[in-house]
PDB file of C-alpha atoms and ligand atoms in Angstrom:
ATOM      1  CA  MET A   1     -15.354  -2.974  11.339  1.00  0.00           C
ATOM      2  CA  ASN A   2     -11.926  -2.311  10.664  1.00  0.00           C
ATOM      3  CA  ILE A   3     -10.361  -4.777  12.537  1.00  0.00           C
ATOM      4  CA  LEU A   4      -6.036  -5.560  13.453  1.00  0.00           C
ATOM      5  CA  ILE A   5      -5.139  -8.733  13.946  1.00  0.00           C
ATOM      6  CA  VAL A   6      -1.909  -9.174  15.697  1.00  0.00           C
ATOM      7  CA  GLU A   7      -0.504 -12.634  15.520  1.00  0.00           C
ATOM      8  CA  ASP A   8       2.888 -14.563  15.028  1.00  0.00           C
ATOM      9  CA  GLU A   9       1.520 -17.798  14.175  1.00  0.00           C
ATOM     10  CA  THR A  10       1.013 -17.315  10.584  1.00  0.00           C
ATOM     11  CA  ALA A  11      -1.434 -19.993  10.169  1.00  0.00           C
ATOM     12  CA  LEU A  12      -4.114 -18.768  12.897  1.00  0.00           C
ATOM     13  CA  ALA A  13      -3.404 -15.182  11.812  1.00  0.00           C
ATOM     14  CA  GLU A  14      -4.657 -16.310   8.282  1.00  0.00           C
ATOM     15  CA  ALA A  15      -7.956 -18.612   9.351  1.00  0.00           C
ATOM     16  CA  VAL A  16      -8.591 -15.494  11.759  1.00  0.00           C
ATOM     17  CA  GLU A  17      -8.676 -13.436   9.055  1.00  0.00           C
ATOM     18  CA  HIS A  18     -10.775 -15.420   7.032  1.00  0.00           C
ATOM     19  CA  ILE A  19     -13.542 -15.767   9.479  1.00  0.00           C
ATOM     20  CA  LEU A  20     -13.252 -12.129  10.300  1.00  0.00           C
ATOM     21  CA  ARG A  21     -13.518 -11.339   6.222  1.00  0.00           C
ATOM     22  CA  LYS A  22     -16.302 -13.816   5.824  1.00  0.00           C
ATOM     23  CA  ALA A  23     -18.692 -11.928   7.954  1.00  0.00           C
ATOM     24  CA  GLY A  24     -17.882  -8.786   6.364  1.00  0.00           C
ATOM     25  CA  HIS A  25     -15.013  -7.352   8.261  1.00  0.00           C
ATOM     26  CA  ASN A  26     -12.343  -5.484   7.092  1.00  0.00           C
ATOM     27  CA  THR A  27      -8.949  -6.629   8.349  1.00  0.00           C
ATOM     28  CA  ASP A  28      -5.340  -6.027   8.719  1.00  0.00           C
ATOM     29  CA  ARG A  29      -2.923  -8.314   9.822  1.00  0.00           C
ATOM     30  CA  VAL A  30       0.795  -8.130  11.424  1.00  0.00           C
ATOM     31  CA  ALA A  31       3.523 -10.605  13.404  1.00  0.00           C
ATOM     32  CA  ASP A  32       5.302  -8.096  15.763  1.00  0.00           C
ATOM     33  CA  GLY A  33       4.343  -6.029  18.182  1.00  0.00           C
ATOM     34  CA  GLN A  34       6.470  -2.952  16.982  1.00  0.00           C
ATOM     35  CA  SER A  35       4.359  -3.406  13.342  1.00  0.00           C
ATOM     36  CA  ALA A  36       1.174  -3.454  15.304  1.00  0.00           C
ATOM     37  CA  LEU A  37       1.915  -0.120  17.106  1.00  0.00           C
ATOM     38  CA  ASP A  38       2.638   1.409  13.814  1.00  0.00           C
ATOM     39  CA  TYR A  39      -0.026   0.224  12.369  1.00  0.00           C
ATOM     40  CA  ILE A  40      -2.251   1.487  15.371  1.00  0.00           C
ATOM     41  CA  ARG A  41      -1.509   4.795  15.668  1.00  0.00           C
ATOM     42  CA  LEU A  42      -1.934   5.410  11.802  1.00  0.00           C
ATOM     43  CA  GLY A  43      -4.736   3.353  11.100  1.00  0.00           C
ATOM     44  CA  ALA A  44      -8.960   3.867  12.693  1.00  0.00           C
ATOM     45  CA  TYR A  45      -9.187   0.174  13.778  1.00  0.00           C
ATOM     46  CA  ASP A  46     -12.538  -0.367  16.094  1.00  0.00           C
ATOM     47  CA  LEU A  47     -10.626  -3.319  17.431  1.00  0.00           C
ATOM     48  CA  ILE A  48      -7.797  -4.982  17.854  1.00  0.00           C
ATOM     49  CA  LEU A  49      -7.145  -8.303  18.636  1.00  0.00           C
ATOM     50  CA  LEU A  50      -3.816  -9.341  19.880  1.00  0.00           C
ATOM     51  CA  ASP A  51      -2.270 -12.197  20.944  1.00  0.00           C
ATOM     52  CA  ILE A  52       0.693 -11.380  23.933  1.00  0.00           C
ATOM     53  CA  MET A  53       3.657 -13.382  23.061  1.00  0.00           C
ATOM     54  CA  LEU A  54       5.140 -11.781  20.054  1.00  0.00           C
ATOM     55  CA  PRO A  55       8.416 -10.872  18.597  1.00  0.00           C
ATOM     56  CA  LYS A  56      10.012  -7.343  19.646  1.00  0.00           C
ATOM     57  CA  LEU A  57       7.538  -6.197  22.025  1.00  0.00           C
ATOM     58  CA  ASP A  58       5.122  -8.125  23.930  1.00  0.00           C
ATOM     59  CA  GLY A  59       1.597  -7.729  23.574  1.00  0.00           C
ATOM     60  CA  LEU A  60       0.700  -6.245  26.820  1.00  0.00           C
ATOM     61  CA  THR A  61       3.698  -3.925  26.300  1.00  0.00           C
ATOM     62  CA  VAL A  62       1.561  -2.556  23.046  1.00  0.00           C
ATOM     63  CA  LEU A  63      -1.064  -2.701  25.398  1.00  0.00           C
ATOM     64  CA  ARG A  64       0.281  -0.582  27.668  1.00  0.00           C
ATOM     65  CA  GLN A  65       1.662   1.964  25.185  1.00  0.00           C
ATOM     66  CA  LEU A  66      -1.295   2.186  23.672  1.00  0.00           C
ATOM     67  CA  ARG A  67      -3.195   3.348  26.896  1.00  0.00           C
ATOM     68  CA  SER A  68      -0.765   5.031  27.817  1.00  0.00           C
ATOM     69  CA  GLU A  69      -0.792   7.783  24.969  1.00  0.00           C
ATOM     70  CA  GLY A  70      -4.840   7.364  24.952  1.00  0.00           C
ATOM     71  CA  ALA A  71      -6.151   5.534  22.435  1.00  0.00           C
ATOM     72  CA  GLN A  72      -9.294   3.948  23.457  1.00  0.00           C
ATOM     73  CA  THR A  73      -9.683   1.771  20.361  1.00  0.00           C
ATOM     74  CA  PRO A  74     -11.381  -1.758  22.108  1.00  0.00           C
ATOM     75  CA  VAL A  75      -8.591  -4.622  22.325  1.00  0.00           C
ATOM     76  CA  LEU A  76      -9.481  -8.328  22.281  1.00  0.00           C
ATOM     77  CA  MET A  77      -6.617 -10.599  23.992  1.00  0.00           C
ATOM     78  CA  LEU A  78      -5.480 -13.140  22.241  1.00  0.00           C
ATOM     79  CA  THR A  79      -3.778 -15.786  24.883  1.00  0.00           C
ATOM     80  CA  ALA A  80      -2.920 -19.087  24.989  1.00  0.00           C
ATOM     81  CA  ARG A  81      -2.090 -18.532  28.530  1.00  0.00           C
ATOM     82  CA  THR A  82      -5.106 -19.511  31.139  1.00  0.00           C
ATOM     83  CA  THR A  83      -3.662 -19.102  34.043  1.00  0.00           C
ATOM     84  CA  VAL A  84      -5.714 -16.314  35.858  1.00  0.00           C
ATOM     85  CA  PRO A  85      -1.992 -13.725  36.899  1.00  0.00           C
ATOM     86  CA  ASP A  86      -1.560 -13.200  32.675  1.00  0.00           C
ATOM     87  CA  LYS A  87      -5.317 -12.388  32.479  1.00  0.00           C
ATOM     88  CA  VAL A  88      -5.232  -9.893  35.205  1.00  0.00           C
ATOM     89  CA  ALA A  89      -2.472  -8.649  33.962  1.00  0.00           C
ATOM     90  CA  GLY A  90      -3.911  -7.955  30.444  1.00  0.00           C
ATOM     91  CA  LEU A  91      -6.761  -6.394  32.001  1.00  0.00           C
ATOM     92  CA  ASN A  92      -4.691  -4.121  33.957  1.00  0.00           C
ATOM     93  CA  ALA A  93      -2.830  -2.846  30.964  1.00  0.00           C
ATOM     94  CA  GLY A  94      -6.125  -2.187  29.870  1.00  0.00           C
ATOM     95  CA  ALA A  95      -7.679  -5.046  27.491  1.00  0.00           C
ATOM     96  CA  ASP A  96     -11.744  -5.701  27.058  1.00  0.00           C
ATOM     97  CA  ASP A  97     -11.770  -8.781  27.109  1.00  0.00           C
ATOM     98  CA  TYR A  98      -9.893 -12.399  26.414  1.00  0.00           C
ATOM     99  CA  LEU A  99     -10.169 -14.585  24.184  1.00  0.00           C
ATOM    100  CA  THR A 100      -8.335 -18.641  25.654  1.00  0.00           C
ATOM    101  CA  LYS A 101      -6.698 -20.173  22.052  1.00  0.00           C
ATOM    102  CA  PRO A 102      -7.644 -22.816  20.508  1.00  0.00           C
ATOM    103  CA  PHE A 103     -10.761 -21.141  19.945  1.00  0.00           C
ATOM    104  CA  ASP A 104     -13.753 -21.781  17.227  1.00  0.00           C
ATOM    105  CA  PRO A 105     -15.263 -19.563  14.968  1.00  0.00           C
ATOM    106  CA  GLU A 106     -18.255 -18.629  16.405  1.00  0.00           C
ATOM    107  CA  GLU A 107     -16.730 -17.930  19.991  1.00  0.00           C
ATOM    108  CA  LEU A 108     -14.394 -15.832  17.721  1.00  0.00           C
ATOM    109  CA  LEU A 109     -17.574 -13.624  16.249  1.00  0.00           C
ATOM    110  CA  ALA A 110     -19.669 -14.013  19.426  1.00  0.00           C
ATOM    111  CA  ARG A 111     -16.790 -11.639  21.464  1.00  0.00           C
ATOM    112  CA  VAL A 112     -16.188  -9.171  18.838  1.00  0.00           C
ATOM    113  CA  GLY A 113     -20.034  -8.679  17.790  1.00  0.00           C
ATOM    114  CA  ALA A 114     -20.184  -7.972  21.489  1.00  0.00           C
ATOM    115  CA  MET A 115     -17.492  -5.771  21.686  1.00  0.00           C
ATOM    116  CA  THR A 116     -18.437  -3.267  18.757  1.00  0.00           C
ATOM    117  CA  ARG A 117     -22.163  -3.544  20.447  1.00  0.00           C
ATOM    118  CA  ARG A 118     -20.376  -2.314  23.987  1.00  0.00           C
ATOM    119  CA  LYS A 119     -18.283  -0.167  21.832  1.00  0.00           C
ATOM    120  CA  GLY A 120     -19.889   3.514  22.023  1.00  0.00           C
ATOM    121  CA  THR A 121     -18.456   5.990  22.621  1.00  0.00           C
ATOM    122  CA  MET A 122     -14.548   4.753  24.147  1.00  0.00           C
ATOM    123  CA  VAL A 123     -13.391   5.294  19.960  1.00  0.00           C
ATOM    124  CA  LEU A 124     -12.359   8.952  19.704  1.00  0.00           C
ATOM    125  CA  ASN A 125     -13.584   9.442  16.051  1.00  0.00           C
ATOM    126  CA  GLU A 126     -11.737  13.111  15.192  1.00  0.00           C
ATOM    127  CA  ILE A 127      -8.795  14.992  15.680  1.00  0.00           C
ATOM    128  CA  SER A 128      -8.905  18.923  15.737  1.00  0.00           C
ATOM    129  CA  PHE A 129      -6.136  20.790  14.822  1.00  0.00           C
ATOM    130  CA  GLN A 130      -6.571  24.998  14.594  1.00  0.00           C
ATOM    131  CA  ASP A 131      -9.364  25.278  12.034  1.00  0.00           C
ATOM    132  CA  LEU A 132      -9.493  21.539  10.797  1.00  0.00           C
ATOM    133  CA  THR A 133     -11.053  18.371  11.737  1.00  0.00           C
ATOM    134  CA  LEU A 134     -10.578  14.996  11.020  1.00  0.00           C
ATOM    135  CA  ASP A 135     -12.976  12.639  11.003  1.00  0.00           C
ATOM    136  CA  LEU A 136     -11.986   9.341  11.544  1.00  0.00           C
ATOM    137  CA  ASN A 137     -15.151   7.665  10.590  1.00  0.00           C
ATOM    138  CA  ALA A 138     -16.245   9.072   6.992  1.00  0.00           C
ATOM    139  CA  VAL A 139     -12.186   9.997   6.688  1.00  0.00           C
ATOM    140  CA  THR A 140     -13.008  13.298   5.285  1.00  0.00           C
ATOM    141  CA  LEU A 141     -11.374  16.969   6.263  1.00  0.00           C
ATOM    142  CA  ARG A 142     -13.429  19.571   7.261  1.00  0.00           C
ATOM    143  CA  ARG A 143     -13.516  23.338   8.304  1.00  0.00           C
ATOM    144  CA  GLY A 144     -16.358  24.622   8.788  1.00  0.00           C
ATOM    145  CA  SER A 145     -19.647  23.846   7.090  1.00  0.00           C
ATOM    146  CA  ARG A 146     -16.840  22.697   4.224  1.00  0.00           C
ATOM    147  CA  ASP A 147     -15.817  19.021   3.943  1.00  0.00           C
ATOM    148  CA  VAL A 148     -13.578  17.212   1.549  1.00  0.00           C
ATOM    149  CA  GLN A 149     -13.217  13.201   1.334  1.00  0.00           C
ATOM    150  CA  LEU A 150      -9.629  12.053   1.500  1.00  0.00           C
ATOM    151  CA  SER A 151      -8.075   8.668  -0.157  1.00  0.00           C
ATOM    152  CA  PRO A 152      -6.298   6.424   1.976  1.00  0.00           C
ATOM    153  CA  LYS A 153      -3.108   7.617   1.714  1.00  0.00           C
ATOM    154  CA  GLU A 154      -4.544  11.143   2.333  1.00  0.00           C
ATOM    155  CA  PHE A 155      -6.309  10.269   5.594  1.00  0.00           C
ATOM    156  CA  ALA A 156      -3.283   8.135   6.672  1.00  0.00           C
ATOM    157  CA  LEU A 157      -1.020  11.304   6.186  1.00  0.00           C
ATOM    158  CA  ALA A 158      -3.330  13.747   7.218  1.00  0.00           C
ATOM    159  CA  ARG A 159      -3.962  11.752  10.502  1.00  0.00           C
ATOM    160  CA  LEU A 160      -0.476  10.883  11.502  1.00  0.00           C
ATOM    161  CA  MET A 161       0.540  14.784  11.019  1.00  0.00           C
ATOM    162  CA  LEU A 162      -2.861  16.480  13.137  1.00  0.00           C
ATOM    163  CA  SER A 163      -2.387  13.769  15.507  1.00  0.00           C
ATOM    164  CA  GLU A 164       1.203  15.660  16.496  1.00  0.00           C
ATOM    165  CA  PRO A 165       1.019  18.723  14.684  1.00  0.00           C
ATOM    166  CA  SER A 166       4.394  20.038  16.291  1.00  0.00           C
ATOM    167  CA  MET A 167       6.845  17.277  14.904  1.00  0.00           C
ATOM    168  CA  THR A 168       8.895  17.486  11.660  1.00  0.00           C
ATOM    169  CA  TYR A 169       8.466  14.254   9.090  1.00  0.00           C
ATOM    170  CA  SER A 170      10.795  12.892   7.796  1.00  0.00           C
ATOM    171  CA  LYS A 171       9.972  11.164   3.778  1.00  0.00           C
ATOM    172  CA  ASP A 172      11.193   8.106   5.717  1.00  0.00           C
ATOM    173  CA  LEU A 173       8.748   8.405   8.623  1.00  0.00           C
ATOM    174  CA  LEU A 174       5.943   8.968   6.521  1.00  0.00           C
ATOM    175  CA  ILE A 175       6.853   6.065   4.468  1.00  0.00           C
ATOM    176  CA  SER A 176       7.041   3.816   7.188  1.00  0.00           C
ATOM    177  CA  ARG A 177       3.912   5.069   8.912  1.00  0.00           C
ATOM    178  CA  ALA A 178       1.946   5.647   5.573  1.00  0.00           C
ATOM    179  CA  TRP A 179       2.948   2.771   2.927  1.00  0.00           C
ATOM    180  CA  GLY A 180       4.291   0.749   5.500  1.00  0.00           C
ATOM    181  CA  LEU A 181       8.032  -0.398   6.207  1.00  0.00           C
ATOM    182  CA  ASP A 182       8.178  -3.348   3.896  1.00  0.00           C
ATOM    183  CA  SER A 183       6.886  -1.156   1.273  1.00  0.00           C
ATOM    184  CA  GLU A 184       8.625   0.335  -2.110  1.00  0.00           C
ATOM    185  CA  ALA A 185       7.416   3.582  -1.670  1.00  0.00           C
ATOM    186  CA  THR A 186       9.370   5.850  -2.422  1.00  0.00           C
ATOM    187  CA  ASP A 187       9.898  10.228  -1.941  1.00  0.00           C
ATOM    188  CA  ASN A 188       8.401  11.166  -5.089  1.00  0.00           C
ATOM    189  CA  ASN A 189       4.570   8.918  -3.477  1.00  0.00           C
ATOM    190  CA  VAL A 190       5.239  11.200  -0.420  1.00  0.00           C
ATOM    191  CA  GLU A 191       5.465  14.236  -2.409  1.00  0.00           C
ATOM    192  CA  ALA A 192       2.519  13.514  -4.092  1.00  0.00           C
ATOM    193  CA  TYR A 193       0.156  12.508  -2.171  1.00  0.00           C
ATOM    194  CA  ILE A 194       1.423  16.158   0.401  1.00  0.00           C
ATOM    195  CA  SER A 195       0.297  17.812  -2.743  1.00  0.00           C
ATOM    196  CA  PHE A 196      -2.919  16.388  -2.964  1.00  0.00           C
ATOM    197  CA  LEU A 197      -3.117  16.898   0.594  1.00  0.00           C
ATOM    198  CA  ARG A 198      -2.224  20.434   0.132  1.00  0.00           C
ATOM    199  CA  LYS A 199      -4.660  21.015  -2.712  1.00  0.00           C
ATOM    200  CA  LYS A 200      -7.709  20.092  -0.278  1.00  0.00           C
ATOM    201  CA  LEU A 201      -6.264  22.112   2.518  1.00  0.00           C
ATOM    202  CA  ARG A 202      -6.427  25.420   0.136  1.00  0.00           C
ATOM    203  CA  TYR A 203      -9.971  24.049  -1.033  1.00  0.00           C
ATOM    204  CA  LEU A 204     -11.019  24.110   2.878  1.00  0.00           C
ATOM    205  CA  GLY A 205      -8.927  27.707   3.085  1.00  0.00           C
ATOM    206  CA  SER A 206      -7.871  26.403   6.129  1.00  0.00           C
ATOM    207  CA  LYS A 207      -5.265  28.463   8.034  1.00  0.00           C
ATOM    208  CA  VAL A 208      -3.245  25.189   8.009  1.00  0.00           C
ATOM    209  CA  SER A 209      -0.751  24.571   5.668  1.00  0.00           C
ATOM    210  CA  ILE A 210       2.007  22.421   4.898  1.00  0.00           C
ATOM    211  CA  ARG A 211       5.093  23.415   4.857  1.00  0.00           C
ATOM    212  CA  ASN A 212       8.317  22.145   2.842  1.00  0.00           C
ATOM    213  CA  LEU A 213      11.995  21.813   5.085  1.00  0.00           C
ATOM    214  CA  GLN A 214      14.582  21.283   2.429  1.00  0.00           C
ATOM    215  CA  LYS A 215      16.008  17.766   3.151  1.00  0.00           C
ATOM    216  CA  ILE A 216      14.185  17.607   6.553  1.00  0.00           C
ATOM    217  CA  GLY A 217      10.777  16.584   5.752  1.00  0.00           C
ATOM    218  CA  TYR A 218       7.301  18.387   6.471  1.00  0.00           C
ATOM    219  CA  ARG A 219       5.714  20.481   9.365  1.00  0.00           C
ATOM    220  CA  LEU A 220       2.513  21.831   9.683  1.00  0.00           C
ATOM    221  CA  GLU A 221       2.548  25.642  10.201  1.00  0.00           C
ATOM    222  CA  VAL A 222      -0.598  28.151  10.789  1.00  0.00           C
ATOM    223  CA  ALA A 223      -0.693  31.364   9.318  1.00  0.00           C
ATOM    224  CA  PRO A 224      -1.816  33.747  12.155  1.00  0.00           C
TER     225      PRO A 224
HETATM  226 CA1   CA B   1       2.423 -14.911  20.046  1.00  0.00          CA
END
């Protein structure tokens, strides 16, 4: 499973990452609520481990925001708080389960395993726009009976643009979402991957293309 760990206590986050990776999961790790939202909107996560007390945006705000955007990804709240009102607030905000800190590795893996089994149809597996379907599990872009495999960056860009197809995306925005805010990616990287993605759209014969708006950014365009 692809799991996002949202935890600002570095030692704990590293320990959790170690346990999950040893158990065969892929993990990403962020330490504040705003980065969590950025990553979740972009990444194809099967599960989110979400701390409540976080810098920038707290965990409950992140969770409410996600659910209000329609994201169905299962969320396991990590909380040092043991009081009932906080748990109720978390459940109301759309959490699927709780783990109270400190917890032991066995307990963590048991909960993660239970949430995977429960997952079922909760996760949205595809994004469709016009004649295109982006398969979030297979990481492929499809049109009719034709499909192409996407690289991780192509996938990130396609996912972003197809999720909000009417939006104009500046290069800075694409870098921050697809590469991360602390990355050293430049406009050249964006241009390269947009050009790869265009080739794949042409291969598929899609009506959708990526238009370059000079000095502004990119926008999806649909041929009549
Ligand atoms: Ca915390």
